[in-house]
Amino acid sequence: MMLSRNMLVQVLWAHLLCGWTFGSELTFELPDNAKQCFYEDITIGTKCTLEFQVVTGGHYDVDCHLEDADGTVLYKEMKKQYDSFTFTAAKNGTHKFCFSNEFSTFTHKTVYFDFQVGEDPPLFPNENRVTALTQMESACVSIHEALKSVIDYQTHFRLREAQGRSRAEDLNTRVAFWSIGEAFILLVVSISQVILLRSFFSDRKTTTTRVGS
C-alpha cells in the first residue's frame, strides 16, 4: 500500500514537472492592429508543437507565423481561428512565433497558445529498459497518460466555454441595444399618433362676416 502511494506521488510530481519545464501555455490580449511575438531557445533535433486558438474578439481569427533562428519561416497562416503545428528544430538558436491582426479583423482579441518543446522524459528513468515493466509500473504509466489527457481536455473545454460565454455576452449586448432602440421608436410613434389624433378633433375657430344692409 505504501509502495503504491509513493509511486502515485511520483507520477503526479513527474506530470507537474513535465507541464512546467517542457511547455509554455499562455492566454494574452492582442490589441487592435497589433503584433505580439514570443521567443524560445530550442536545440537541434528537438520536436516541438505549437497550438493556438482565438478565444474572443472579431471573427475569432488571427494571423500566426513561426520562424527559426535564421529567420526562415517554418509556419505561416492567416485568419485562423485555431490550429496546431508540429516540427523538429533543424538548427540551434532562438525561435520566434508571432500573432497579429495584419490580415484578420482589426479588433481586440484574446488568444491562447500552448508551445510544447521536446517530449516527456521517461516516467522511470532508472529502470532497466531491457526488462518489461511490472504491473505497478504499467499502472503508473497509464495513470500518467490519463492525467495528460484530462488536462488537455479540460483546457479545450475551458476555452470553448470562454468562447461561448463571450459570444453570449456580445449577443446579449446587441439585443439590449436593439430593445432600447425599439422602445424609443415605439414611444415616438405613440406620441406622434396622439398628436395626430388630437389635431383631428381640435376645435377650429370660424370667422363670420356680417354683411351690412
PDB file of C-alpha atoms in Angstrom:
ATOM      1  CA  MET A   1       0.000   0.000   0.000  1.00  0.00           C
ATOM      2  CA  MET A   2       2.814   2.383   0.901  1.00  0.00           C
ATOM      3  CA  LEU A   3       4.662   1.477  -2.316  1.00  0.00           C
ATOM      4  CA  SER A   4       1.653   2.226  -4.491  1.00  0.00           C
ATOM      5  CA  ARG A   5       1.160   5.544  -2.711  1.00  0.00           C
ATOM      6  CA  ASN A   6       4.781   6.530  -3.346  1.00  0.00           C
ATOM      7  CA  MET A   7       4.516   5.594  -6.998  1.00  0.00           C
ATOM      8  CA  LEU A   8       1.324   7.609  -7.383  1.00  0.00           C
ATOM      9  CA  VAL A   9       3.024  10.654  -5.841  1.00  0.00           C
ATOM     10  CA  GLN A  10       5.956  10.112  -8.196  1.00  0.00           C
ATOM     11  CA  VAL A  11       3.606  10.062 -11.193  1.00  0.00           C
ATOM     12  CA  LEU A  12       1.868  13.266 -10.117  1.00  0.00           C
ATOM     13  CA  TRP A  13       5.156  15.041  -9.471  1.00  0.00           C
ATOM     14  CA  ALA A  14       6.634  13.941 -12.788  1.00  0.00           C
ATOM     15  CA  HIS A  15       3.495  15.110 -14.569  1.00  0.00           C
ATOM     16  CA  LEU A  16       3.707  18.529 -12.973  1.00  0.00           C
ATOM     17  CA  LEU A  17       7.383  18.857 -13.828  1.00  0.00           C
ATOM     18  CA  CYS A  18       6.737  17.925 -17.435  1.00  0.00           C
ATOM     19  CA  GLY A  19       3.996  20.506 -17.771  1.00  0.00           C
ATOM     20  CA  TRP A  20       6.132  23.215 -16.157  1.00  0.00           C
ATOM     21  CA  THR A  21       9.538  22.549 -17.717  1.00  0.00           C
ATOM     22  CA  PHE A  22       8.823  21.389 -21.244  1.00  0.00           C
ATOM     23  CA  GLY A  23       5.978  23.651 -22.284  1.00  0.00           C
ATOM     24  CA  SER A  24       4.720  27.214 -22.364  1.00  0.00           C
ATOM     25  CA  GLU A  25       0.999  27.878 -22.026  1.00  0.00           C
ATOM     26  CA  LEU A  26      -0.399  31.399 -22.050  1.00  0.00           C
ATOM     27  CA  THR A  27      -3.537  33.410 -22.707  1.00  0.00           C
ATOM     28  CA  PHE A  28      -2.826  37.034 -23.687  1.00  0.00           C
ATOM     29  CA  GLU A  29      -4.563  40.137 -25.005  1.00  0.00           C
ATOM     30  CA  LEU A  30      -3.892  41.197 -28.606  1.00  0.00           C
ATOM     31  CA  PRO A  31      -4.867  44.873 -29.148  1.00  0.00           C
ATOM     32  CA  ASP A  32      -6.278  46.330 -32.362  1.00  0.00           C
ATOM     33  CA  ASN A  33      -3.870  46.252 -35.317  1.00  0.00           C
ATOM     34  CA  ALA A  34      -1.072  44.954 -33.070  1.00  0.00           C
ATOM     35  CA  LYS A  35       1.623  42.285 -33.182  1.00  0.00           C
ATOM     36  CA  GLN A  36       2.798  40.131 -30.279  1.00  0.00           C
ATOM     37  CA  CYS A  37       5.886  37.890 -30.523  1.00  0.00           C
ATOM     38  CA  PHE A  38       7.303  35.201 -28.246  1.00  0.00           C
ATOM     39  CA  TYR A  39      10.741  33.607 -28.223  1.00  0.00           C
ATOM     40  CA  GLU A  40      12.023  30.159 -27.251  1.00  0.00           C
ATOM     41  CA  ASP A  41      15.558  28.724 -27.249  1.00  0.00           C
ATOM     42  CA  ILE A  42      15.492  25.314 -28.936  1.00  0.00           C
ATOM     43  CA  THR A  43      18.286  22.843 -29.592  1.00  0.00           C
ATOM     44  CA  ILE A  44      18.653  20.967 -32.859  1.00  0.00           C
ATOM     45  CA  GLY A  45      16.627  17.785 -33.210  1.00  0.00           C
ATOM     46  CA  THR A  46      14.025  18.809 -30.628  1.00  0.00           C
ATOM     47  CA  LYS A  47      10.417  18.061 -31.523  1.00  0.00           C
ATOM     48  CA  CYS A  48       8.080  20.995 -30.853  1.00  0.00           C
ATOM     49  CA  THR A  49       4.356  21.622 -31.158  1.00  0.00           C
ATOM     50  CA  LEU A  50       2.602  24.989 -31.389  1.00  0.00           C
ATOM     51  CA  GLU A  51      -1.137  25.083 -30.783  1.00  0.00           C
ATOM     52  CA  PHE A  52      -3.251  28.243 -30.619  1.00  0.00           C
ATOM     53  CA  GLN A  53      -6.883  29.337 -30.506  1.00  0.00           C
ATOM     54  CA  VAL A  54      -8.665  32.696 -30.532  1.00  0.00           C
ATOM     55  CA  VAL A  55     -10.932  32.917 -27.500  1.00  0.00           C
ATOM     56  CA  THR A  56     -12.629  36.298 -28.011  1.00  0.00           C
ATOM     57  CA  GLY A  57     -12.670  39.173 -30.480  1.00  0.00           C
ATOM     58  CA  GLY A  58     -13.709  39.912 -34.060  1.00  0.00           C
ATOM     59  CA  HIS A  59     -14.381  36.878 -36.204  1.00  0.00           C
ATOM     60  CA  TYR A  60     -12.243  34.772 -33.862  1.00  0.00           C
ATOM     61  CA  ASP A  61      -9.347  34.778 -36.339  1.00  0.00           C
ATOM     62  CA  VAL A  62      -5.682  35.715 -36.049  1.00  0.00           C
ATOM     63  CA  ASP A  63      -2.519  35.684 -38.164  1.00  0.00           C
ATOM     64  CA  CYS A  64       0.352  33.495 -36.956  1.00  0.00           C
ATOM     65  CA  HIS A  65       3.844  32.762 -38.215  1.00  0.00           C
ATOM     66  CA  LEU A  66       6.822  30.839 -36.842  1.00  0.00           C
ATOM     67  CA  GLU A  67      10.497  31.451 -37.678  1.00  0.00           C
ATOM     68  CA  ASP A  68      13.667  29.569 -36.823  1.00  0.00           C
ATOM     69  CA  ALA A  69      16.941  31.044 -35.559  1.00  0.00           C
ATOM     70  CA  ASP A  70      17.956  32.225 -39.069  1.00  0.00           C
ATOM     71  CA  GLY A  71      14.615  33.856 -39.817  1.00  0.00           C
ATOM     72  CA  THR A  72      13.361  31.065 -42.078  1.00  0.00           C
ATOM     73  CA  VAL A  73       9.570  30.873 -41.968  1.00  0.00           C
ATOM     74  CA  LEU A  74       8.502  27.428 -40.802  1.00  0.00           C
ATOM     75  CA  TYR A  75       4.795  28.144 -40.458  1.00  0.00           C
ATOM     76  CA  LYS A  76       2.571  30.990 -41.645  1.00  0.00           C
ATOM     77  CA  GLU A  77      -1.204  31.120 -41.649  1.00  0.00           C
ATOM     78  CA  MET A  78      -3.674  33.987 -41.965  1.00  0.00           C
ATOM     79  CA  LYS A  79      -7.151  34.341 -40.472  1.00  0.00           C
ATOM     80  CA  LYS A  80      -7.042  31.131 -38.465  1.00  0.00           C
ATOM     81  CA  GLN A  81      -9.392  30.506 -35.565  1.00  0.00           C
ATOM     82  CA  TYR A  82      -7.311  27.633 -34.234  1.00  0.00           C
ATOM     83  CA  ASP A  83      -4.513  25.412 -35.476  1.00  0.00           C
ATOM     84  CA  SER A  84      -1.727  23.060 -34.430  1.00  0.00           C
ATOM     85  CA  PHE A  85       1.743  22.733 -35.989  1.00  0.00           C
ATOM     86  CA  THR A  86       4.452  20.198 -35.156  1.00  0.00           C
ATOM     87  CA  PHE A  87       8.063  20.477 -36.322  1.00  0.00           C
ATOM     88  CA  THR A  88      11.575  19.303 -35.476  1.00  0.00           C
ATOM     89  CA  ALA A  89      14.186  22.010 -34.977  1.00  0.00           C
ATOM     90  CA  ALA A  90      16.859  21.847 -37.695  1.00  0.00           C
ATOM     91  CA  LYS A  91      19.102  24.464 -36.071  1.00  0.00           C
ATOM     92  CA  ASN A  92      20.144  25.623 -32.635  1.00  0.00           C
ATOM     93  CA  GLY A  93      19.006  29.058 -31.555  1.00  0.00           C
ATOM     94  CA  THR A  94      16.082  31.243 -30.622  1.00  0.00           C
ATOM     95  CA  HIS A  95      12.866  30.519 -32.485  1.00  0.00           C
ATOM     96  CA  LYS A  96      10.185  33.201 -32.770  1.00  0.00           C
ATOM     97  CA  PHE A  97       6.440  32.916 -33.241  1.00  0.00           C
ATOM     98  CA  CYS A  98       4.141  35.923 -33.584  1.00  0.00           C
ATOM     99  CA  PHE A  99       0.425  36.689 -33.603  1.00  0.00           C
ATOM    100  CA  SER A 100      -1.011  39.753 -35.341  1.00  0.00           C
ATOM    101  CA  ASN A 101      -4.120  41.371 -36.842  1.00  0.00           C
ATOM    102  CA  GLU A 102      -2.402  42.282 -40.094  1.00  0.00           C
ATOM    103  CA  PHE A 103      -4.850  40.462 -42.370  1.00  0.00           C
ATOM    104  CA  SER A 104      -7.560  39.432 -39.908  1.00  0.00           C
ATOM    105  CA  THR A 105     -10.173  41.689 -38.309  1.00  0.00           C
ATOM    106  CA  PHE A 106      -8.779  44.762 -36.529  1.00  0.00           C
ATOM    107  CA  THR A 107     -10.356  44.158 -33.146  1.00  0.00           C
ATOM    108  CA  HIS A 108      -9.175  43.487 -29.620  1.00  0.00           C
ATOM    109  CA  LYS A 109      -8.723  39.746 -29.157  1.00  0.00           C
ATOM    110  CA  THR A 110      -7.842  37.171 -26.541  1.00  0.00           C
ATOM    111  CA  VAL A 111      -5.515  34.451 -27.835  1.00  0.00           C
ATOM    112  CA  TYR A 112      -4.465  31.197 -26.175  1.00  0.00           C
ATOM    113  CA  PHE A 113      -1.385  29.237 -27.206  1.00  0.00           C
ATOM    114  CA  ASP A 114       0.446  26.150 -25.987  1.00  0.00           C
ATOM    115  CA  PHE A 115       4.049  25.682 -27.126  1.00  0.00           C
ATOM    116  CA  GLN A 116       5.482  22.285 -26.245  1.00  0.00           C
ATOM    117  CA  VAL A 117       9.255  21.816 -26.577  1.00  0.00           C
ATOM    118  CA  GLY A 118      10.633  18.284 -26.505  1.00  0.00           C
ATOM    119  CA  GLU A 119       8.989  15.102 -25.343  1.00  0.00           C
ATOM    120  CA  ASP A 120       8.161  13.930 -21.859  1.00  0.00           C
ATOM    121  CA  PRO A 121      11.044  12.246 -20.024  1.00  0.00           C
ATOM    122  CA  PRO A 122      10.599   8.588 -19.095  1.00  0.00           C
ATOM    123  CA  LEU A 123       8.477   8.080 -16.034  1.00  0.00           C
ATOM    124  CA  PHE A 124      11.048   5.704 -14.522  1.00  0.00           C
ATOM    125  CA  PRO A 125      14.470   6.973 -15.673  1.00  0.00           C
ATOM    126  CA  ASN A 126      16.410   4.450 -13.581  1.00  0.00           C
ATOM    127  CA  GLU A 127      14.544   1.396 -14.691  1.00  0.00           C
ATOM    128  CA  ASN A 128      16.150  -1.301 -16.826  1.00  0.00           C
ATOM    129  CA  ARG A 129      14.683  -0.917 -20.300  1.00  0.00           C
ATOM    130  CA  VAL A 130      15.653  -4.491 -21.191  1.00  0.00           C
ATOM    131  CA  THR A 131      13.100  -5.966 -18.824  1.00  0.00           C
ATOM    132  CA  ALA A 132       9.371  -5.443 -19.120  1.00  0.00           C
ATOM    133  CA  LEU A 133       7.506  -3.097 -16.815  1.00  0.00           C
ATOM    134  CA  THR A 134       5.933  -4.528 -13.725  1.00  0.00           C
ATOM    135  CA  GLN A 135       2.186  -4.383 -13.207  1.00  0.00           C
ATOM    136  CA  MET A 136       2.544  -1.442 -10.827  1.00  0.00           C
ATOM    137  CA  GLU A 137       4.811   0.447 -13.216  1.00  0.00           C
ATOM    138  CA  SER A 138       2.413  -0.149 -16.093  1.00  0.00           C
ATOM    139  CA  ALA A 139      -0.416   1.185 -13.939  1.00  0.00           C
ATOM    140  CA  CYS A 140       1.621   4.302 -13.156  1.00  0.00           C
ATOM    141  CA  VAL A 141       2.322   4.882 -16.844  1.00  0.00           C
ATOM    142  CA  SER A 142      -1.390   4.510 -17.625  1.00  0.00           C
ATOM    143  CA  ILE A 143      -2.287   6.988 -14.875  1.00  0.00           C
ATOM    144  CA  HIS A 144       0.327   9.401 -16.202  1.00  0.00           C
ATOM    145  CA  GLU A 145      -1.085   9.275 -19.734  1.00  0.00           C
ATOM    146  CA  ALA A 146      -4.646   9.587 -18.420  1.00  0.00           C
ATOM    147  CA  LEU A 147      -3.728  12.696 -16.418  1.00  0.00           C
ATOM    148  CA  LYS A 148      -2.195  14.284 -19.522  1.00  0.00           C
ATOM    149  CA  SER A 149      -5.367  13.598 -21.480  1.00  0.00           C
ATOM    150  CA  VAL A 150      -7.545  15.001 -18.691  1.00  0.00           C
ATOM    151  CA  ILE A 151      -5.543  18.239 -18.560  1.00  0.00           C
ATOM    152  CA  ASP A 152      -5.722  18.590 -22.342  1.00  0.00           C
ATOM    153  CA  TYR A 153      -9.492  18.014 -22.392  1.00  0.00           C
ATOM    154  CA  GLN A 154     -10.034  20.441 -19.519  1.00  0.00           C
ATOM    155  CA  THR A 155      -8.050  23.128 -21.316  1.00  0.00           C
ATOM    156  CA  HIS A 156     -10.064  22.794 -24.521  1.00  0.00           C
ATOM    157  CA  PHE A 157     -13.369  22.659 -22.650  1.00  0.00           C
ATOM    158  CA  ARG A 158     -12.473  25.834 -20.747  1.00  0.00           C
ATOM    159  CA  LEU A 159     -11.517  27.601 -23.972  1.00  0.00           C
ATOM    160  CA  ARG A 160     -14.762  26.520 -25.588  1.00  0.00           C
ATOM    161  CA  GLU A 161     -16.732  27.669 -22.544  1.00  0.00           C
ATOM    162  CA  ALA A 162     -14.959  31.051 -22.561  1.00  0.00           C
ATOM    163  CA  GLN A 163     -15.641  31.460 -26.270  1.00  0.00           C
ATOM    164  CA  GLY A 164     -19.306  30.575 -25.826  1.00  0.00           C
ATOM    165  CA  ARG A 165     -19.655  32.947 -22.892  1.00  0.00           C
ATOM    166  CA  SER A 166     -18.084  35.768 -24.919  1.00  0.00           C
ATOM    167  CA  ARG A 167     -20.491  35.191 -27.792  1.00  0.00           C
ATOM    168  CA  ALA A 168     -23.451  35.074 -25.413  1.00  0.00           C
ATOM    169  CA  GLU A 169     -22.428  38.341 -23.747  1.00  0.00           C
ATOM    170  CA  ASP A 170     -21.947  40.010 -27.127  1.00  0.00           C
ATOM    171  CA  LEU A 171     -25.358  38.791 -28.282  1.00  0.00           C
ATOM    172  CA  ASN A 172     -26.940  39.963 -25.023  1.00  0.00           C
ATOM    173  CA  THR A 173     -25.443  43.439 -25.514  1.00  0.00           C
ATOM    174  CA  ARG A 174     -26.764  43.655 -29.071  1.00  0.00           C
ATOM    175  CA  VAL A 175     -30.239  42.506 -28.016  1.00  0.00           C
ATOM    176  CA  ALA A 176     -30.262  45.080 -25.202  1.00  0.00           C
ATOM    177  CA  PHE A 177     -29.357  47.964 -27.548  1.00  0.00           C
ATOM    178  CA  TRP A 178     -31.889  46.754 -30.123  1.00  0.00           C
ATOM    179  CA  SER A 179     -34.591  46.618 -27.458  1.00  0.00           C
ATOM    180  CA  ILE A 180     -33.771  50.153 -26.308  1.00  0.00           C
ATOM    181  CA  GLY A 181     -33.971  51.349 -29.919  1.00  0.00           C
ATOM    182  CA  GLU A 182     -37.317  49.640 -30.461  1.00  0.00           C
ATOM    183  CA  ALA A 183     -38.687  51.126 -27.228  1.00  0.00           C
ATOM    184  CA  PHE A 184     -37.595  54.610 -28.319  1.00  0.00           C
ATOM    185  CA  ILE A 185     -39.165  54.190 -31.748  1.00  0.00           C
ATOM    186  CA  LEU A 186     -42.398  52.889 -30.179  1.00  0.00           C
ATOM    187  CA  LEU A 187     -42.505  55.897 -27.861  1.00  0.00           C
ATOM    188  CA  VAL A 188     -42.012  58.350 -30.736  1.00  0.00           C
ATOM    189  CA  VAL A 189     -44.691  56.645 -32.843  1.00  0.00           C
ATOM    190  CA  SER A 190     -47.153  56.644 -29.918  1.00  0.00           C
ATOM    191  CA  ILE A 191     -46.626  60.353 -29.240  1.00  0.00           C
ATOM    192  CA  SER A 192     -46.976  61.117 -32.947  1.00  0.00           C
ATOM    193  CA  GLN A 193     -50.273  59.221 -33.134  1.00  0.00           C
ATOM    194  CA  VAL A 194     -51.648  61.070 -30.116  1.00  0.00           C
ATOM    195  CA  ILE A 195     -50.710  64.439 -31.601  1.00  0.00           C
ATOM    196  CA  LEU A 196     -52.204  63.479 -34.954  1.00  0.00           C
ATOM    197  CA  LEU A 197     -55.491  62.325 -33.410  1.00  0.00           C
ATOM    198  CA  ARG A 198     -55.769  65.484 -31.331  1.00  0.00           C
ATOM    199  CA  SER A 199     -55.338  67.548 -34.449  1.00  0.00           C
ATOM    200  CA  PHE A 200     -58.392  65.828 -35.982  1.00  0.00           C
ATOM    201  CA  PHE A 201     -60.699  66.636 -33.047  1.00  0.00           C
ATOM    202  CA  SER A 202     -59.454  70.074 -32.089  1.00  0.00           C
ATOM    203  CA  ASP A 203     -61.963  72.980 -32.301  1.00  0.00           C
ATOM    204  CA  ARG A 204     -61.385  75.249 -35.231  1.00  0.00           C
ATOM    205  CA  LYS A 205     -62.155  78.912 -34.895  1.00  0.00           C
ATOM    206  CA  THR A 206     -64.530  80.090 -37.549  1.00  0.00           C
ATOM    207  CA  THR A 207     -64.813  83.679 -38.601  1.00  0.00           C
ATOM    208  CA  THR A 208     -68.203  85.138 -39.632  1.00  0.00           C
ATOM    209  CA  THR A 209     -68.669  88.169 -41.775  1.00  0.00           C
ATOM    210  CA  ARG A 210     -71.685  90.397 -41.193  1.00  0.00           C
ATOM    211  CA  VAL A 211     -72.943  91.990 -44.326  1.00  0.00           C
ATOM    212  CA  GLY A 212     -74.440  95.397 -43.710  1.00  0.00           C
ATOM    213  CA  SER A 213     -77.724  96.384 -45.266  1.00  0.00           C
TER     214      SER A 213
END
